[in-house]
Amino acid sequence: MTARASCRGLTFKPVLVENYDENFRLLESGRCDAYTNDKSNTAANMRTRLAKPEDWEILSENLSKEPLGPMVRQGDENWLGIVRWTLFALLEAEEYGITQKNVDEMLKSSNPNVLRILGVTPGMGKNLGLDDKTAR
């Protein structure tokens, strides 16, 4: 954050706190002007910890890429496989430029990886009990 702020000619003083509740008390009291965390955490905390969440806004800019990931209950290997498959399909779709808007065009791709992700090449979802076209 310091480097990004510096590039924009901004300065700030980080305020370190012991717990989430203190973050939001400081914001509401005016002692802090901003709060940063991953967006999903920020959104959840904003709604549950601020007295008037409608008075606050989550900015669209990303400050970093967080290594976030899903978690599933132990003992359901098929569900674990489906969650992993979904995550990897999303990552690969991003890597190959597959979007909701261009998926129909991408079905005509000559790239075997794109065709595999989109289920044109059969067998992608079979072991998990999914339709091969699930990623579309």
Backbone as a chain_set.jsonl record, in Angstrom:
{"seq": "MTARASCRGLTFKPVLVENYDENFRLLESGRCDAYTNDKSNTAANMRTRLAKPEDWEILSENLSKEPLGPMVRQGDENWLGIVRWTLFALLEAEEYGITQKNVDEMLKSSNPNVLRILGVTPGMGKNLGLDDKTAR", "coords": {"N": [[0.813, -1.191, 0.0], [1.948, 1.208, 0.728], [3.769, 1.75, -1.366], [2.02, 2.027, -3.563], [0.517, 4.248, -2.752], [2.531, 6.163, -2.56], [3.331, 6.429, -5.243], [1.253, 7.906, -6.169], [1.534, 10.256, -4.919], [0.565, 10.367, -2.346], [0.239, 10.189, 1.208], [0.062, 8.2, 4.173], [-0.843, 7.043, 7.434], [-0.53, 4.016, 8.849], [-2.819, 2.319, 10.973], [-2.677, 0.063, 13.399], [-4.602, -2.57, 14.681], [-6.198, -4.597, 17.232], [-8.386, -6.274, 16.684], [-11.195, -7.019, 14.474], [-13.536, -5.573, 15.226], [-12.517, -3.276, 16.44], [-11.368, -1.963, 14.254], [-13.633, -0.98, 12.91], [-14.863, 0.606, 14.82], [-12.966, 2.635, 14.992], [-13.13, 3.69, 12.4], [-15.805, 4.648, 12.368], [-15.631, 6.548, 14.378], [-14.054, 8.439, 13.251], [-11.342, 8.437, 13.556], [-9.902, 6.845, 11.854], [-9.634, 6.939, 8.324], [-9.93, 5.143, 6.31], [-10.209, 1.662, 5.432], [-8.741, -1.483, 4.821], [-8.918, -4.643, 3.284], [-9.507, -7.978, 2.019], [-11.995, -7.925, -0.588], [-14.385, -9.429, -0.2], [-14.379, -9.961, 2.535], [-14.34, -7.361, 3.509], [-16.83, -6.415, 2.57], [-18.636, -8.103, 3.939], [-18.024, -7.494, 6.632], [-18.551, -4.769, 6.642], [-21.32, -4.681, 6.408], [-22.124, -5.967, 8.731], [-20.801, -4.859, 10.934], [-20.771, -2.098, 10.956], [-22.634, 0.723, 12.034], [-24.135, 2.263, 10.251], [-24.016, 1.103, 7.4], [-24.675, 1.973, 4.855], [-23.57, 4.464, 4.606], [-21.02, 4.148, 3.753], [-18.54, 3.168, 1.301], [-17.317, 0.647, -0.855], [-14.402, 0.66, -2.61], [-13.662, 0.219, -6.097], [-11.121, -0.354, -6.977], [-8.33, -2.59, -7.009], [-5.95, -3.436, -4.611], [-4.156, -5.44, -4.277], [-3.385, -8.881, -5.128], [-4.957, -11.448, -3.658], [-4.24, -14.536, -2.061], [-6.674, -16.261, -1.954], [-8.932, -18.938, -1.282], [-11.23, -21.717, -1.75], [-12.975, -23.639, 0.808], [-13.855, -26.823, 1.955], [-15.936, -29.266, 3.608], [-14.449, -32.092, 5.182], [-14.412, -35.467, 3.928], [-16.193, -35.714, 1.814], [-15.362, -36.561, -0.99], [-16.131, -36.362, -3.68], [-17.499, -33.885, -3.81], [-15.366, -32.218, -3.082], [-13.738, -32.642, -5.308], [-15.379, -31.497, -7.299], [-15.447, -28.802, -6.481], [-12.713, -28.143, -6.66], [-12.32, -28.627, -9.416], [-14.024, -26.668, -10.48], [-12.778, -24.293, -9.579], [-10.259, -24.518, -10.889], [-11.152, -24.543, -13.536], [-12.196, -21.954, -13.748], [-9.847, -20.433, -13.369], [-8.298, -21.298, -15.557], [-9.988, -20.531, -17.645], [-9.842, -17.764, -17.418], [-7.115, -17.462, -17.976], [-7.029, -18.249, -20.667], [-8.653, -16.406, -21.821], [-11.407, -16.772, -21.922], [-14.694, -15.765, -21.696], [-18.023, -14.924, -20.465], [-19.186, -13.437, -22.452], [-17.8, -14.137, -24.794], [-17.934, -16.878, -25.073], [-19.368, -18.478, -26.934], [-18.043, -17.946, -29.336], [-15.509, -18.878, -28.638], [-15.933, -21.591, -28.613], [-15.317, -22.396, -31.12], [-12.625, -22.458, -31.237], [-9.224, -23.411, -32.003], [-7.571, -24.239, -30.097], [-6.645, -26.831, -28.058], [-6.81, -26.869, -25.261], [-8.691, -24.89, -24.616], [-10.926, -26.024, -25.834], [-11.181, -28.31, -24.293], [-11.728, -27.27, -21.717], [-14.215, -26.098, -22.227], [-15.73, -28.269, -22.783], [-16.0, -29.283, -25.332], [-14.24, -31.184, -26.193], [-14.769, -34.373, -25.155], [-15.273, -35.821, -21.828], [-14.361, -34.298, -19.687], [-15.963, -33.707, -17.372], [-16.885, -36.158, -16.566], [-15.782, -38.0, -14.582], [-16.528, -36.747, -12.261], [-19.2, -36.755, -12.25], [-20.404, -34.761, -13.664], [-21.806, -32.805, -16.332], [-20.11, -32.496, -19.406], [-20.223, -29.935, -20.406], [-20.359, -28.171, -18.327], [-18.688, -25.999, -17.576], [-19.359, -23.993, -19.272]], "CA": [[0.0, 0.0, 0.0], [2.824, 2.376, 0.797], [4.297, 2.005, -2.706], [0.927, 2.526, -4.415], [0.193, 5.602, -2.306], [3.662, 7.016, -2.901], [3.262, 6.684, -6.685], [0.181, 8.873, -6.402], [1.816, 11.444, -4.126], [-0.236, 10.323, -1.125], [0.855, 9.617, 2.406], [-0.9, 7.732, 5.159], [-0.274, 6.444, 8.631], [-1.28, 2.8, 9.197], [-3.27, 2.145, 12.352], [-2.786, -1.371, 13.657], [-5.604, -2.84, 15.713], [-6.205, -5.956, 17.777], [-9.467, -7.107, 16.159], [-12.057, -6.384, 13.476], [-14.449, -4.597, 15.822], [-11.791, -2.025, 16.665], [-11.276, -1.299, 12.944], [-14.858, -0.285, 12.561], [-15.049, 1.681, 15.813], [-12.084, 3.731, 14.589], [-13.717, 4.307, 11.208], [-17.004, 5.407, 12.72], [-15.266, 7.679, 15.236], [-13.295, 9.396, 12.46], [-9.902, 8.309, 13.8], [-9.384, 6.261, 10.609], [-10.368, 7.377, 7.136], [-10.085, 4.04, 5.36], [-9.972, 0.3, 5.924], [-8.454, -2.357, 3.693], [-8.939, -6.092, 3.476], [-10.043, -8.481, 0.761], [-13.318, -7.331, -0.812], [-15.479, -10.205, 0.386], [-14.321, -9.727, 3.974], [-14.739, -5.974, 3.73], [-18.279, -6.31, 2.359], [-19.328, -8.774, 5.044], [-17.819, -6.719, 7.859], [-19.215, -3.48, 6.502], [-22.754, -4.871, 6.664], [-22.411, -6.492, 10.069], [-20.102, -4.18, 12.026], [-20.977, -0.648, 10.922], [-23.994, 1.123, 12.405], [-24.812, 2.747, 9.043], [-23.183, 0.668, 6.277], [-25.009, 2.724, 3.642], [-22.741, 5.671, 4.583], [-19.671, 3.761, 3.353], [-18.442, 2.636, -0.055], [-16.154, -0.184, -1.172], [-13.826, 1.134, -3.863], [-13.509, -0.853, -7.083], [-9.708, -0.625, -7.241], [-7.675, -3.678, -6.283], [-4.625, -3.073, -4.115], [-3.279, -6.606, -4.369], [-4.025, -10.157, -5.439], [-4.919, -12.246, -2.433], [-4.289, -15.99, -2.287], [-7.869, -16.791, -1.314], [-9.385, -20.186, -1.877], [-12.397, -22.331, -1.121], [-12.792, -24.641, 1.851], [-14.99, -27.75, 2.007], [-15.928, -30.233, 4.713], [-13.768, -33.358, 4.903], [-15.213, -36.669, 3.829], [-16.979, -35.772, 0.582], [-14.33, -36.428, -2.024], [-16.726, -35.926, -4.939], [-17.709, -32.442, -3.708], [-14.033, -31.616, -3.137], [-13.338, -32.672, -6.718], [-16.178, -30.519, -8.047], [-14.978, -27.46, -6.108], [-11.389, -27.965, -7.29], [-12.517, -28.548, -10.861], [-14.61, -25.359, -10.754], [-11.731, -23.295, -9.389], [-9.28, -24.627, -11.969], [-11.81, -24.129, -14.78], [-12.24, -20.487, -13.738], [-8.487, -19.923, -13.569], [-7.896, -21.553, -16.943], [-10.803, -19.687, -18.518], [-9.226, -16.435, -17.388], [-5.824, -17.561, -18.668], [-7.243, -18.369, -22.111], [-9.502, -15.318, -22.285], [-12.792, -17.209, -22.095], [-15.634, -14.989, -20.889], [-19.43, -15.167, -20.794], [-19.513, -12.753, -23.703], [-17.184, -14.73, -25.984], [-17.895, -18.338, -24.974], [-19.828, -19.099, -28.18], [-16.942, -17.829, -30.301], [-14.406, -19.731, -28.173], [-16.263, -22.981, -28.946], [-14.733, -22.652, -32.441], [-11.174, -22.337, -31.088], [-8.388, -24.564, -32.364], [-6.747, -24.538, -28.925], [-7.205, -28.007, -27.381], [-7.107, -26.553, -23.857], [-9.963, -24.168, -24.616], [-11.967, -27.001, -26.171], [-11.317, -29.205, -23.137], [-12.408, -26.513, -20.663], [-15.6, -25.848, -22.616], [-16.438, -29.533, -22.953], [-16.086, -29.723, -26.725], [-13.548, -32.464, -26.085], [-15.519, -35.067, -24.101], [-14.625, -36.493, -20.71], [-13.905, -33.383, -18.644], [-16.738, -33.784, -16.142], [-17.39, -37.518, -16.352], [-15.342, -38.59, -13.313], [-17.171, -36.037, -11.148], [-20.644, -36.823, -12.427], [-20.84, -33.494, -14.252], [-21.894, -32.698, -17.779], [-18.88, -31.91, -19.952], [-20.453, -28.527, -20.736], [-20.59, -27.444, -17.073], [-17.912, -24.752, -17.499], [-19.913, -22.961, -20.16]], "C": [[0.854, 1.251, 0.0], [3.335, 2.743, -0.588], [3.214, 2.583, -3.617], [0.568, 3.963, -4.036], [1.286, 6.576, -2.731], [3.653, 7.382, -4.386], [2.219, 7.741, -7.021], [0.376, 10.152, -5.581], [1.009, 11.515, -2.835], [0.587, 9.785, 0.03], [-0.26, 9.149, 3.334], [-0.155, 7.143, 6.331], [-1.106, 5.207, 8.97], [-1.635, 2.788, 10.683], [-3.487, 0.656, 12.555], [-3.722, -1.595, 14.827], [-5.555, -4.306, 16.123], [-7.255, -6.852, 17.136], [-10.334, -6.312, 15.186], [-12.947, -5.308, 14.075], [-13.776, -3.25, 16.028], [-11.621, -1.25, 15.357], [-12.482, -0.418, 12.695], [-15.236, 0.784, 13.573], [-14.2, 2.89, 15.421], [-12.606, 4.439, 13.345], [-14.892, 5.201, 11.583], [-16.703, 6.617, 13.594], [-14.518, 8.758, 14.463], [-11.799, 9.324, 12.679], [-9.203, 7.685, 12.597], [-10.265, 6.717, 9.458], [-10.662, 6.237, 6.176], [-9.74, 2.721, 6.037], [-9.673, -0.551, 4.702], [-8.407, -3.807, 4.14], [-9.375, -6.659, 2.134], [-11.503, -8.044, 0.647], [-14.447, -8.114, -0.163], [-15.53, -9.998, 1.894], [-14.787, -8.31, 4.301], [-16.252, -5.817, 3.603], [-19.052, -6.93, 3.519], [-19.214, -7.966, 6.329], [-18.517, -5.368, 7.806], [-20.692, -3.615, 6.875], [-23.053, -5.262, 8.108], [-21.806, -5.682, 11.205], [-20.269, -2.663, 12.037], [-22.429, -0.324, 11.252], [-24.795, 1.562, 11.181], [-23.974, 2.368, 7.819], [-23.461, 1.437, 4.987], [-24.207, 4.021, 3.527], [-21.33, 5.407, 4.065], [-19.697, 3.138, 1.969], [-17.185, 1.78, -0.186], [-15.651, 0.26, -2.537], [-13.585, -0.039, -4.807], [-12.047, -1.22, -7.341], [-9.212, -1.802, -6.404], [-6.286, -3.224, -5.869], [-3.642, -4.226, -4.254], [-4.087, -7.806, -4.831], [-3.858, -11.042, -4.217], [-4.999, -13.735, -2.758], [-5.464, -16.623, -1.542], [-8.28, -18.084, -1.999], [-10.558, -20.768, -1.127], [-12.009, -23.332, -0.042], [-14.043, -25.517, 1.844], [-14.821, -28.698, 3.184], [-15.211, -31.511, 4.272], [-14.782, -34.476, 4.73], [-16.082, -36.768, 2.592], [-16.031, -35.509, -0.582], [-14.907, -35.959, -3.357], [-16.956, -34.412, -4.925], [-16.379, -31.695, -3.763], [-13.545, -31.561, -4.582], [-14.081, -31.647, -7.554], [-15.705, -29.097, -7.745], [-13.617, -27.185, -6.742], [-11.523, -27.771, -8.792], [-13.052, -27.169, -11.243], [-13.564, -24.257, -10.638], [-10.731, -23.331, -10.539], [-9.88, -24.216, -13.31], [-11.878, -22.604, -14.866], [-10.867, -19.879, -14.006], [-8.034, -20.123, -15.009], [-8.704, -20.705, -17.918], [-10.229, -18.274, -18.564], [-7.914, -16.432, -18.169], [-5.994, -17.566, -20.184], [-8.206, -17.322, -22.662], [-10.943, -15.713, -22.55], [-13.673, -16.403, -21.142], [-17.066, -15.382, -21.254], [-19.781, -14.568, -22.148], [-18.957, -13.465, -24.932], [-17.213, -16.254, -26.003], [-18.351, -19.009, -26.271], [-18.748, -19.051, -29.255], [-15.789, -18.758, -29.927], [-14.678, -21.216, -28.439], [-15.677, -23.387, -30.296], [-13.207, -22.616, -32.41], [-10.46, -23.593, -31.579], [-7.496, -24.975, -31.193], [-7.366, -25.716, -28.169], [-7.534, -27.759, -25.908], [-8.436, -25.82, -23.722], [-11.108, -25.144, -24.864], [-12.219, -27.963, -25.015], [-12.092, -28.513, -22.024], [-13.899, -26.374, -20.965], [-16.382, -27.122, -22.906], [-16.656, -29.952, -24.383], [-15.386, -31.068, -26.849], [-14.194, -33.204, -24.919], [-14.64, -35.623, -22.983], [-14.238, -35.615, -19.547], [-14.657, -33.565, -17.328], [-17.148, -35.185, -15.73], [-17.027, -38.092, -14.986], [-15.995, -37.949, -12.095], [-18.693, -36.098, -11.223], [-21.226, -35.54, -12.991], [-20.957, -33.623, -15.758], [-20.606, -32.045, -18.275], [-19.012, -30.414, -20.216], [-20.635, -27.65, -19.501], [-19.877, -26.091, -17.036], [-18.451, -23.653, -18.406], [-20.841, -22.081, -19.384]], "O": [[0.521, 2.24, -0.653], [3.339, 3.918, -0.954], [3.471, 3.529, -4.361], [0.34, 4.798, -4.911], [1.001, 7.677, -3.202], [3.938, 8.525, -4.743], [2.31, 8.397, -8.059], [-0.497, 11.019, -5.549], [0.794, 12.599, -2.293], [1.525, 9.013, -0.169], [-1.383, 9.649, 3.278], [1.02, 6.791, 6.228], [-2.272, 5.337, 9.343], [-0.842, 3.197, 11.53], [-4.379, 0.062, 11.95], [-3.648, -0.898, 15.84], [-4.949, -5.138, 15.448], [-7.054, -8.063, 17.044], [-10.22, -5.09, 15.088], [-13.098, -4.236, 13.489], [-14.39, -2.204, 15.816], [-11.718, -0.023, 15.346], [-12.354, 0.746, 12.317], [-15.871, 1.775, 13.212], [-14.657, 4.03, 15.507], [-12.529, 5.664, 13.252], [-14.967, 6.358, 11.169], [-17.436, 7.605, 13.558], [-14.36, 9.874, 14.957], [-11.051, 10.074, 12.053], [-8.031, 7.968, 12.349], [-11.479, 6.861, 9.601], [-11.543, 6.351, 5.324], [-9.072, 2.681, 7.07], [-10.288, -0.361, 3.652], [-7.924, -4.137, 5.223], [-9.594, -5.896, 1.193], [-12.169, -7.817, 1.657], [-15.379, -7.514, 0.374], [-16.612, -9.872, 2.467], [-15.537, -8.096, 5.254], [-16.882, -5.161, 4.432], [-20.012, -6.342, 4.017], [-20.205, -7.776, 7.035], [-19.018, -4.883, 8.821], [-21.244, -2.764, 7.572], [-24.11, -4.928, 8.642], [-22.257, -5.806, 12.343], [-19.938, -2.013, 13.029], [-23.343, -1.015, 10.803], [-25.987, 1.273, 11.079], [-23.291, 3.224, 7.256], [-22.588, 1.543, 4.125], [-24.169, 4.62, 2.453], [-20.53, 6.335, 3.949], [-20.728, 2.645, 1.514], [-16.12, 2.146, 0.313], [-16.4, 0.237, -3.513], [-13.335, -1.159, -4.362], [-11.77, -2.294, -7.874], [-9.616, -1.986, -5.256], [-5.532, -2.689, -6.683], [-2.433, -4.01, -4.338], [-5.314, -7.753, -4.915], [-2.739, -11.342, -3.802], [-5.753, -14.138, -3.643], [-5.274, -17.417, -0.62], [-7.993, -18.284, -3.179], [-10.851, -20.363, -0.002], [-10.875, -23.806, 0.015], [-15.159, -25.01, 1.739], [-13.716, -28.903, 3.687], [-15.353, -31.952, 3.131], [-15.869, -34.442, 5.308], [-16.661, -37.825, 2.343], [-15.92, -34.39, -1.082], [-14.24, -35.23, -4.091], [-16.65, -33.728, -5.902], [-16.275, -30.657, -4.417], [-13.002, -30.547, -5.022], [-13.491, -31.0, -8.419], [-15.576, -28.28, -8.657], [-13.397, -26.109, -7.299], [-10.917, -26.868, -9.37], [-12.59, -26.568, -12.213], [-13.477, -23.386, -11.503], [-10.394, -22.29, -11.102], [-9.196, -23.607, -14.133], [-11.645, -22.028, -15.929], [-10.74, -18.927, -14.776], [-7.452, -19.22, -15.612], [-8.163, -20.213, -18.908], [-10.145, -17.666, -19.63], [-7.64, -15.506, -18.932], [-5.2, -16.961, -20.903], [-8.538, -17.351, -23.847], [-11.63, -15.052, -23.328], [-13.429, -16.364, -19.936], [-17.291, -16.088, -22.237], [-20.58, -15.13, -22.897], [-19.564, -13.411, -26.002], [-16.58, -16.866, -26.863], [-17.77, -20.019, -26.668], [-18.565, -20.015, -29.998], [-15.164, -19.357, -30.802], [-13.74, -22.012, -28.486], [-15.552, -24.576, -30.59], [-12.566, -22.733, -33.455], [-11.02, -24.689, -31.569], [-6.751, -25.95, -31.291], [-8.495, -25.613, -27.688], [-8.448, -28.382, -25.369], [-9.216, -26.103, -22.812], [-12.133, -25.095, -24.185], [-13.355, -28.381, -24.791], [-13.011, -29.098, -21.449], [-14.739, -26.515, -20.076], [-17.566, -27.063, -23.239], [-17.419, -30.883, -24.641], [-15.873, -31.976, -27.523], [-14.168, -32.706, -23.794], [-13.446, -35.861, -23.159], [-13.822, -36.128, -18.508], [-14.034, -33.575, -16.266], [-17.704, -35.373, -14.648], [-17.898, -38.625, -14.299], [-16.015, -38.541, -11.016], [-19.387, -35.556, -10.363], [-22.413, -35.263, -12.815], [-20.289, -34.45, -16.379], [-20.078, -31.14, -17.628], [-18.009, -29.702, -20.245], [-21.031, -26.492, -19.627], [-20.429, -25.128, -16.505], [-18.029, -22.501, -18.303], [-21.416, -21.146, -19.942]]}, "num_chains": 1, "name": "protein.A"}
